[in-house]
Coordinates of C-alpha atoms in Angstrom, one line a residue:
M153 CA 6.9 12.2 -5.8
A154 CA 5.5 12.2 -2.2
L155 CA 2.1 11.0 -1.3
N156 CA -0.5 13.6 -0.3
K157 CA -0.8 14.1 3.5
T158 CA -4.6 13.9 3.2
I159 CA -4.3 10.5 1.6
L160 CA -1.9 9.3 4.3
K161 CA -4.3 10.6 7.0
K162 CA -7.3 8.8 5.4
V163 CA -5.3 5.5 5.1
A164 CA -4.5 5.8 8.9
E165 CA -8.1 6.5 9.7
K166 CA -9.5 3.7 7.6
T167 CA -7.0 1.1 8.8
K168 CA -7.6 2.0 12.4
D169 CA -3.8 2.5 12.9
D170 CA -3.0 -1.1 11.8
K171 CA 0.6 -0.5 10.7
K172 CA 0.9 -3.6 8.6
Q173 CA -2.2 -2.7 6.6
Q174 CA -1.0 0.9 6.2
E175 CA 2.4 -0.2 5.0
F176 CA 0.8 -2.5 2.4
I177 CA -1.6 0.2 1.1
I178 CA 1.2 2.8 1.0
S179 CA 3.5 0.5 -0.9
I180 CA 0.9 0.0 -3.5
L181 CA 0.2 3.8 -3.7
D182 CA 3.9 4.4 -4.0
E183 CA 4.2 2.1 -7.0
E184 CA 1.2 3.8 -8.7
N185 CA 2.6 7.2 -7.9
K186 CA 5.8 6.3 -9.9
G187 CA 3.6 6.2 -13.1
L188 CA 5.4 3.2 -14.5
G189 CA 2.2 1.5 -15.8
Q190 CA 3.0 -2.1 -15.1
F191 CA 2.0 -2.9 -11.6
K192 CA 0.9 -6.6 -11.8
K193 CA 4.2 -8.0 -10.7
K194 CA 4.5 -5.5 -7.8
Y195 CA 0.9 -6.2 -6.7
K196 CA 1.3 -9.9 -6.8
A197 CA 4.6 -9.7 -4.8
A198 CA 3.0 -7.4 -2.2
I199 CA -0.1 -9.5 -1.8
D200 CA 2.0 -12.7 -1.6
N201 CA 4.2 -11.1 1.0
A202 CA 1.2 -9.8 3.0
I203 CA -0.4 -13.3 3.0
K204 CA 2.8 -15.0 4.1
G205 CA 3.3 -12.4 6.8
D206 CA -0.1 -13.3 8.3
E207 CA 0.5 -17.1 8.5

Protein backbone atom coordinates (compact mmCIF):
# COMPACT_ATOMS: atom_id res chain seq x y z
CA MET A 1 0.00 0.00 0.00
CA ALA A 2 1.33 3.46 -0.90
CA LEU A 3 1.81 6.23 1.62
CA ASN A 4 -0.65 9.11 1.59
CA LYS A 5 0.60 12.14 -0.39
CA THR A 6 -0.35 14.44 2.50
CA ILE A 7 1.88 12.43 4.86
CA LEU A 8 4.78 12.62 2.40
CA LYS A 9 4.28 16.37 2.02
CA LYS A 10 4.24 16.87 5.80
CA VAL A 11 7.40 14.77 6.21
CA ALA A 12 9.14 16.96 3.60
CA GLU A 13 7.96 20.15 5.34
CA LYS A 14 8.94 19.03 8.82
CA THR A 15 12.35 17.73 7.78
CA LYS A 16 13.17 20.92 5.87
CA ASP A 17 13.93 18.84 2.76
CA ASP A 18 16.65 16.81 4.54
CA LYS A 19 16.69 13.76 2.24
CA LYS A 20 18.41 11.42 4.73
CA GLN A 21 15.87 12.21 7.43
CA GLN A 22 12.99 11.82 4.96
CA GLU A 23 14.25 8.42 3.81
CA PHE A 24 14.59 7.27 7.42
CA ILE A 25 11.06 8.35 8.39
CA ILE A 26 9.53 6.99 5.20
CA SER A 27 11.26 3.62 5.67
CA ILE A 28 9.72 3.37 9.14
CA LEU A 29 6.29 4.38 7.82
CA ASP A 30 6.58 1.82 5.02
CA GLU A 31 7.21 -0.96 7.54
CA GLU A 32 4.25 0.11 9.66
CA ASN A 33 2.10 0.35 6.56
CA LYS A 34 2.74 -3.34 5.83
CA GLY A 35 0.85 -4.23 9.00
CA LEU A 36 3.18 -7.03 10.04
CA GLY A 37 3.12 -6.08 13.72
CA GLN A 38 6.76 -6.81 14.67
CA PHE A 39 8.79 -3.70 13.97
CA LYS A 40 11.46 -3.85 16.69
CA LYS A 41 14.11 -5.50 14.48
CA LYS A 42 13.42 -3.14 11.57
CA TYR A 43 13.48 -0.07 13.83
CA LYS A 44 16.72 -1.13 15.48
CA ALA A 45 18.35 -1.78 12.10
CA ALA A 46 17.10 1.54 10.70
CA ILE A 47 18.30 3.48 13.74
CA ASP A 48 21.68 1.72 13.77
CA ASN A 49 22.08 2.40 10.05
CA ALA A 50 21.14 6.08 10.49
CA ILE A 51 23.60 6.50 13.34
CA LYS A 52 26.43 4.82 11.43
CA GLY A 53 25.68 6.97 8.38
CA ASP A 54 26.20 10.16 10.42
CA GLU A 55 29.61 9.15 11.78
